Structures are given as structure tokens and as C-alpha cells.
Coordinates of C-alpha atoms in Angstrom, one line a residue:
Chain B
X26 CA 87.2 95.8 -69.8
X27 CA 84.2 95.5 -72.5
X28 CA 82.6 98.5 -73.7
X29 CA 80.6 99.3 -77.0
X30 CA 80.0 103.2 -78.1
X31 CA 77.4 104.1 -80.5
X32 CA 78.8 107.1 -81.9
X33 CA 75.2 108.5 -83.2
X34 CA 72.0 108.8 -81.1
X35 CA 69.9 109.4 -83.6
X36 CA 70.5 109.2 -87.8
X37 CA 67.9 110.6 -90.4
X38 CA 68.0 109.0 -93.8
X39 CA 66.1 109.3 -97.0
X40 CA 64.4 106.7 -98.3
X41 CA 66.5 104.9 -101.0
X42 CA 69.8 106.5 -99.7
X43 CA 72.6 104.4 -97.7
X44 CA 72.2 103.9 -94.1
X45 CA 75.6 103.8 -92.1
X46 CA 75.7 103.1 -87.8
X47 CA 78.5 103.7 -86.1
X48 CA 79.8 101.5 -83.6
X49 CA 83.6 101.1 -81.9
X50 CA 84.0 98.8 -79.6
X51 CA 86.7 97.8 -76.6
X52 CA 88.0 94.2 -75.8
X53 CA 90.4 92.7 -74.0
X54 CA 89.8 89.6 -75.6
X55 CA 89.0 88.5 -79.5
X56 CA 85.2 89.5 -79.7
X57 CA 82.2 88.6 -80.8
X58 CA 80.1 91.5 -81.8
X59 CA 75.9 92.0 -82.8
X60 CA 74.0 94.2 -84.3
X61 CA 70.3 93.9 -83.0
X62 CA 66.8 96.0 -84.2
X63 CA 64.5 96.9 -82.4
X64 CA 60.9 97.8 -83.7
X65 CA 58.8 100.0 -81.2
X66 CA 57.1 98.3 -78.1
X67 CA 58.8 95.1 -79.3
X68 CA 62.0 92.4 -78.5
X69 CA 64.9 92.8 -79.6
X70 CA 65.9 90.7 -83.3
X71 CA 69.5 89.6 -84.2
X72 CA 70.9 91.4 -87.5
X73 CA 73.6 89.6 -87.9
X74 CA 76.9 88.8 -85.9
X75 CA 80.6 88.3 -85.9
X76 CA 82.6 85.6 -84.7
X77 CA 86.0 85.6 -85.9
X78 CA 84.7 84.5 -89.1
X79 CA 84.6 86.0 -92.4
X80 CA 85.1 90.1 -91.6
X81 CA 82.5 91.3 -93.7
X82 CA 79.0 89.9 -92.0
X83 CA 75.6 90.2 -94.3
X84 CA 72.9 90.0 -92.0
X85 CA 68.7 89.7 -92.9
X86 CA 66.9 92.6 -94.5
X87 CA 70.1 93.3 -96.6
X88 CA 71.8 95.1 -93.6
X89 CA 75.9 94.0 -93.2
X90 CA 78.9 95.2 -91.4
X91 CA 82.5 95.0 -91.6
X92 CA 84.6 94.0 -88.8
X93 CA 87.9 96.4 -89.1
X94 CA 90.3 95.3 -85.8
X95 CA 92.9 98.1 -86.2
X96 CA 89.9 100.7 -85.9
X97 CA 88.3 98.7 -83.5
X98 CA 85.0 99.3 -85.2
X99 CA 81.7 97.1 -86.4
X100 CA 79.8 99.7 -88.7
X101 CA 76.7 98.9 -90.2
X102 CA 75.5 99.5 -93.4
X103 CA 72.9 98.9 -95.9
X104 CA 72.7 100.4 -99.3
X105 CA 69.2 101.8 -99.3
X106 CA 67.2 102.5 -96.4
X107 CA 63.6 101.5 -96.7
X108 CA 60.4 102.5 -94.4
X109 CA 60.6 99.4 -92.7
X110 CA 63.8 100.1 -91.3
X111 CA 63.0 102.9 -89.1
X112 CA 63.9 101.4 -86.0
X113 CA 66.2 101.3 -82.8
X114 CA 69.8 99.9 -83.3
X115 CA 71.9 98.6 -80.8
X116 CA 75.5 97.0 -81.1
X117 CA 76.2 94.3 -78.5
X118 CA 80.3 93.0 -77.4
X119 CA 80.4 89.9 -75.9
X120 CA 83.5 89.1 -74.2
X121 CA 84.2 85.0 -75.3
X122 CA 86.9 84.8 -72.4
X123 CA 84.3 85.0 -69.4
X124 CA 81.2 83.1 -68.1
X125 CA 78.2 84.4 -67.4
X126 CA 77.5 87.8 -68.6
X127 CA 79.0 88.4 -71.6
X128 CA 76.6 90.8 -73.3
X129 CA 78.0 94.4 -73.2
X130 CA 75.8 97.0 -75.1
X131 CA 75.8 100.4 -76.7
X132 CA 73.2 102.7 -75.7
X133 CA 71.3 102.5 -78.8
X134 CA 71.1 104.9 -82.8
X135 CA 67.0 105.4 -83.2
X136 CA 67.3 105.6 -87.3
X137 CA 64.7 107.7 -88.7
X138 CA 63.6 107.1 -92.5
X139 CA 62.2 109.9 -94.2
X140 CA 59.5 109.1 -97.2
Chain U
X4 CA 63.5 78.7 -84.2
X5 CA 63.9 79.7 -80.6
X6 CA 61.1 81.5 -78.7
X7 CA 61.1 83.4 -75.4
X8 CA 57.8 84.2 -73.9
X9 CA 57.2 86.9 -71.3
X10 CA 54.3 86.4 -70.0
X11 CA 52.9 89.6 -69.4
X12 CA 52.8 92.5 -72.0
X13 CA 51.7 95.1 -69.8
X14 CA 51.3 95.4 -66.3
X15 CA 50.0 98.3 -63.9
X16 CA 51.4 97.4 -60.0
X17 CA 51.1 99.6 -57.2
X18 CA 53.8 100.7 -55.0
X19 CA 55.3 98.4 -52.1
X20 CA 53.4 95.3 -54.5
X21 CA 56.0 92.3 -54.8
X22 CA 56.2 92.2 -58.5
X23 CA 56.7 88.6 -60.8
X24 CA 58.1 89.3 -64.0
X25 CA 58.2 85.2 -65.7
X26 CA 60.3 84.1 -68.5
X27 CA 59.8 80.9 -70.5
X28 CA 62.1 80.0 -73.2
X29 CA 61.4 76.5 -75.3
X30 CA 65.7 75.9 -77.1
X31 CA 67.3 74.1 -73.8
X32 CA 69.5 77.7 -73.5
X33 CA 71.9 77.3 -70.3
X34 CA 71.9 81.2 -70.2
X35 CA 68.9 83.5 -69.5
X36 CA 68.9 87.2 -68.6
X37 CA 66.8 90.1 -67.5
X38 CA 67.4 93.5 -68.8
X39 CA 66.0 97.0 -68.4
X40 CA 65.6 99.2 -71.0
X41 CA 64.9 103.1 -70.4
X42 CA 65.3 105.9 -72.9
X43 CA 68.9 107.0 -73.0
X44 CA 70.5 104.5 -71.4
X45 CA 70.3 101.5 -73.3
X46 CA 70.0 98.2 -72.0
X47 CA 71.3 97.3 -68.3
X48 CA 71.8 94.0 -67.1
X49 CA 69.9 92.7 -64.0
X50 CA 70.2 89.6 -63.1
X51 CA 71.2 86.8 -65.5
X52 CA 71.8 82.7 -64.6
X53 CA 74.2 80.2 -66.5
X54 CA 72.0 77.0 -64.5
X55 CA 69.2 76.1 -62.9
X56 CA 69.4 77.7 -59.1
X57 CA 72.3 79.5 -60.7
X58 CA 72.2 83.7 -60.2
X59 CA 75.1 86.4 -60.8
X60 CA 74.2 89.9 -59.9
X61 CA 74.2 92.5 -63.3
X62 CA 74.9 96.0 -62.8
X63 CA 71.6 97.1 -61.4
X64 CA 70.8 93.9 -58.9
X65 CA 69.1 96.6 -56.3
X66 CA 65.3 96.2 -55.4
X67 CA 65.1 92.6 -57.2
X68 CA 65.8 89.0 -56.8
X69 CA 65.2 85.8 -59.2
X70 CA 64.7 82.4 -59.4
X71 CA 65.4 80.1 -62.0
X72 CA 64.2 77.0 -60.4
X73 CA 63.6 75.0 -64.1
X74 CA 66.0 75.8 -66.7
X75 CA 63.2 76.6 -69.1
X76 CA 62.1 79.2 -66.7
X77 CA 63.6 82.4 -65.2
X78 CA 61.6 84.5 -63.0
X79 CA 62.3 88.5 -61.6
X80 CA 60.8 89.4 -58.7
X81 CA 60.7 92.8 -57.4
X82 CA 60.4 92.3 -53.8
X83 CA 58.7 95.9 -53.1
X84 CA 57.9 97.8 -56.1
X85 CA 58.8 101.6 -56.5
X86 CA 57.7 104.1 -59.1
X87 CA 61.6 104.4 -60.4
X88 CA 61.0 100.9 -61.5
X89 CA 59.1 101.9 -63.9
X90 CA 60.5 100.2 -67.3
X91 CA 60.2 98.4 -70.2
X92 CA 61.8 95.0 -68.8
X93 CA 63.4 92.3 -71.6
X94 CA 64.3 88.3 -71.2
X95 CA 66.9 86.8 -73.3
X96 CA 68.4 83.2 -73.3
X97 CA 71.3 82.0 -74.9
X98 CA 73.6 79.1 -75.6
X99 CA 77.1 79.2 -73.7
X100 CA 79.6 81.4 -75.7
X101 CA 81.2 81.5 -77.7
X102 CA 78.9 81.0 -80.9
X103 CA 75.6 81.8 -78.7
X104 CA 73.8 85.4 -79.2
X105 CA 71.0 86.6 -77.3
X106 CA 67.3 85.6 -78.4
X107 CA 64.6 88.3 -76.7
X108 CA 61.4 88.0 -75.9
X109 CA 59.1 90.8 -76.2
X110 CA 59.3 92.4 -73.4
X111 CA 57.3 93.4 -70.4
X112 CA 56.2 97.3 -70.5
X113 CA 55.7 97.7 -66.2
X114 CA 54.4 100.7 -64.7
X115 CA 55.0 101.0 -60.6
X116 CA 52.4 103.8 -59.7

């Protein structure tokens, strides 16, 4: 079975300071795995993704993440957070080996960004 | 560059109303979805369809139906509307797997009174 945990709810960050998300995932299967932001009242907006490509993923807005297999993890990072980034973060699973639904996804790490 | 359209931002709906919630996306996408989002629990999967007049149930099927009749176009419907459908509800289309990720649209904020 597919499952995604988001290890923090919520992460406060200075402005200019690095900004780390934690995500582990489960998979019976190889992955592919998302990171998606979420601005309030709005969609959600791809980061970036993972698909058995490269392991370290650079996304937009100078966010990236690291796939590590043996830790089962998909962490994201960014050097230095800026205003803009205050947003909700959630890391999505999808399970290549089925049909249909194959989105599975965390419950979401609101990152706060302190001026 | 892809676009989903929901075609309501906000709506207000009374109890017992049948609901339509539409969903237009312009990128060909065999897959489309319909998720709720509610504080705290993230996003759950409704409904989602992999071809036209093609539906598998998500997690929290109860209380709604849909239709995708075109495959441009996937509707939710909630059959009689109740106040703990209250939610923020989000369409998403994609390609088939396994290079396909979800494209959102902006989401429809509903309130069941």
C-alpha cells in the first residue's frame, strides 16, 4: 500500500534562513513522488517531481529535493526562504504500477516565513 | 501550458439542494479528479475517471456522483447537499502515468447551509 507522511504540520522560518520539509513515503512499487504549493484560497502548483530520474530534483522558485530510497524519504529544501514562500506544502506518491488513482497525499506542512 | 477551470469560485447552496460542481480542462488529459480539501486532513479523493463515461469510486464516494460525459469535462454532483459538505472542493487532470502529475484548478470554496 501507498502512503506519504509529512512529518511536520506546521514549520516557522526566518526570512533568508534554509527551509527543510519532511516527507517519507511507502511503496510497493518504484514511485513517482511531488511536491506541490499551495497559496491561500488558491489551486494547487507542481514544485517539482521525481521519476526515477536524476535523484536530486530542482524544482521552480529555487526549491529541490533529494530522493534517498534506503530512507524512503523525498525532503525538500531551499536555501533561503523568502516572503513569498509562506505557503501550504503537500508531498504527493503516486503508485506507477496501477490505473486510475494513483495520487496518494500527505496531509499537508503550512510553512510560516517570519520577516 | 495546461489549464483547469472550475467554474465556480464560491458558491452558497442550501441544504437538500442538488449541487453541480463543473470541471473543464483544455490538454486532452485521459485522467481527471475531484478532491476535498478540509483543514487537517489533507486532500481526499472523490471520484476520479480515466475516460469518458469512465468513474472509480475514491475514498469518500458517499453523498456524490459524477459524470464525465466529454473528456474535456468532468462534473460532481452532490445529489442532496448537507452542511458537512461543507469544503473547499479541487479538480485536477492528468496524463496516464507514469510521467503524468496532477494540474489543479483553483478550486471551488462551497458552503452547504
Amino acid at each position: 500500500a501507498q502512503s506519504v507522511t509529512q512529518l511536520d504540520s506546521h514549520v516557522s522560518v526566518s526570512e533568508g534562513t534554509p527551509v527543510l520539509l519532511r516527507c517519507n513515503y511507502s511503496s510497493s512499487y518504484s514511485p513517482s513522488l511531488f511536491w506541490y504549493v499551495q497559496h491561500p484560497n488558491k489551486g494547487l502548483q507542481l514544485l517539482l517531481k521525481y521519476t526515477s530520474a536524476a535523484t536530486l530534483v530542482k524544482g521552480i522558485n529555487g526549491f529541490e529535493a533529494e530522493f534517498k530510497k534506503s530512507e524512503t524519504s523525498f525532503h525538500l529544501t531551499k536555501p533561503s526562504a523568502h516572503m513569498s514562500d509562506a505557503a501550504e506544502y503537500f508531498c504527493v506518491v503516486s503508485d506507477t504500477a496501477s490505473t486510475g488513482n494513483q495520487f496518494y497525499f500527505g496531509t499537508g506542512t503550512s510553512l510560516t516565513v517570519i520577516p | 501550458d495546461v489549464k483547469v477551470t472550475q467554474s465556480s469560485r464560491y458558491l452558497v447552496k442550501r441544504t437538500g439542494e442538488k449541487v453541480f460542481l463543473e470541471c473543464v480542462q483544455d490538454m486532452d488529459h485521459e485522467n481527471m479528479f475531484w478532491y476535498r480539501q478540509d483543514p487537517g486532513l489533507g486532500l481526499r479523493l472523490i471520484y476520479f475517471s480515466y475516460d469518458v463515461k469512465m468513474k472509480e469510486k475514491g475514498d469518500i464516494p458517499e453523498g456524490y456522483s459524477v459524470s464525465r460525459e466529454k473528456k474535456e469535462r468532468f462534473s460532481l454532483i452532490l445529489e442532496s447537499a448537507s452542511t458537512n459538505q461543507t469544503s473547499m472542493y479541487l479538480c485536477a487532470s492528468s496524463l496516464e502515468t507514469p510521467v503524468g502529475h496532477l494540474h489543479f484548478g483553483n478550486g471551488t470554496r462551497l458552503t452547504v447551509t
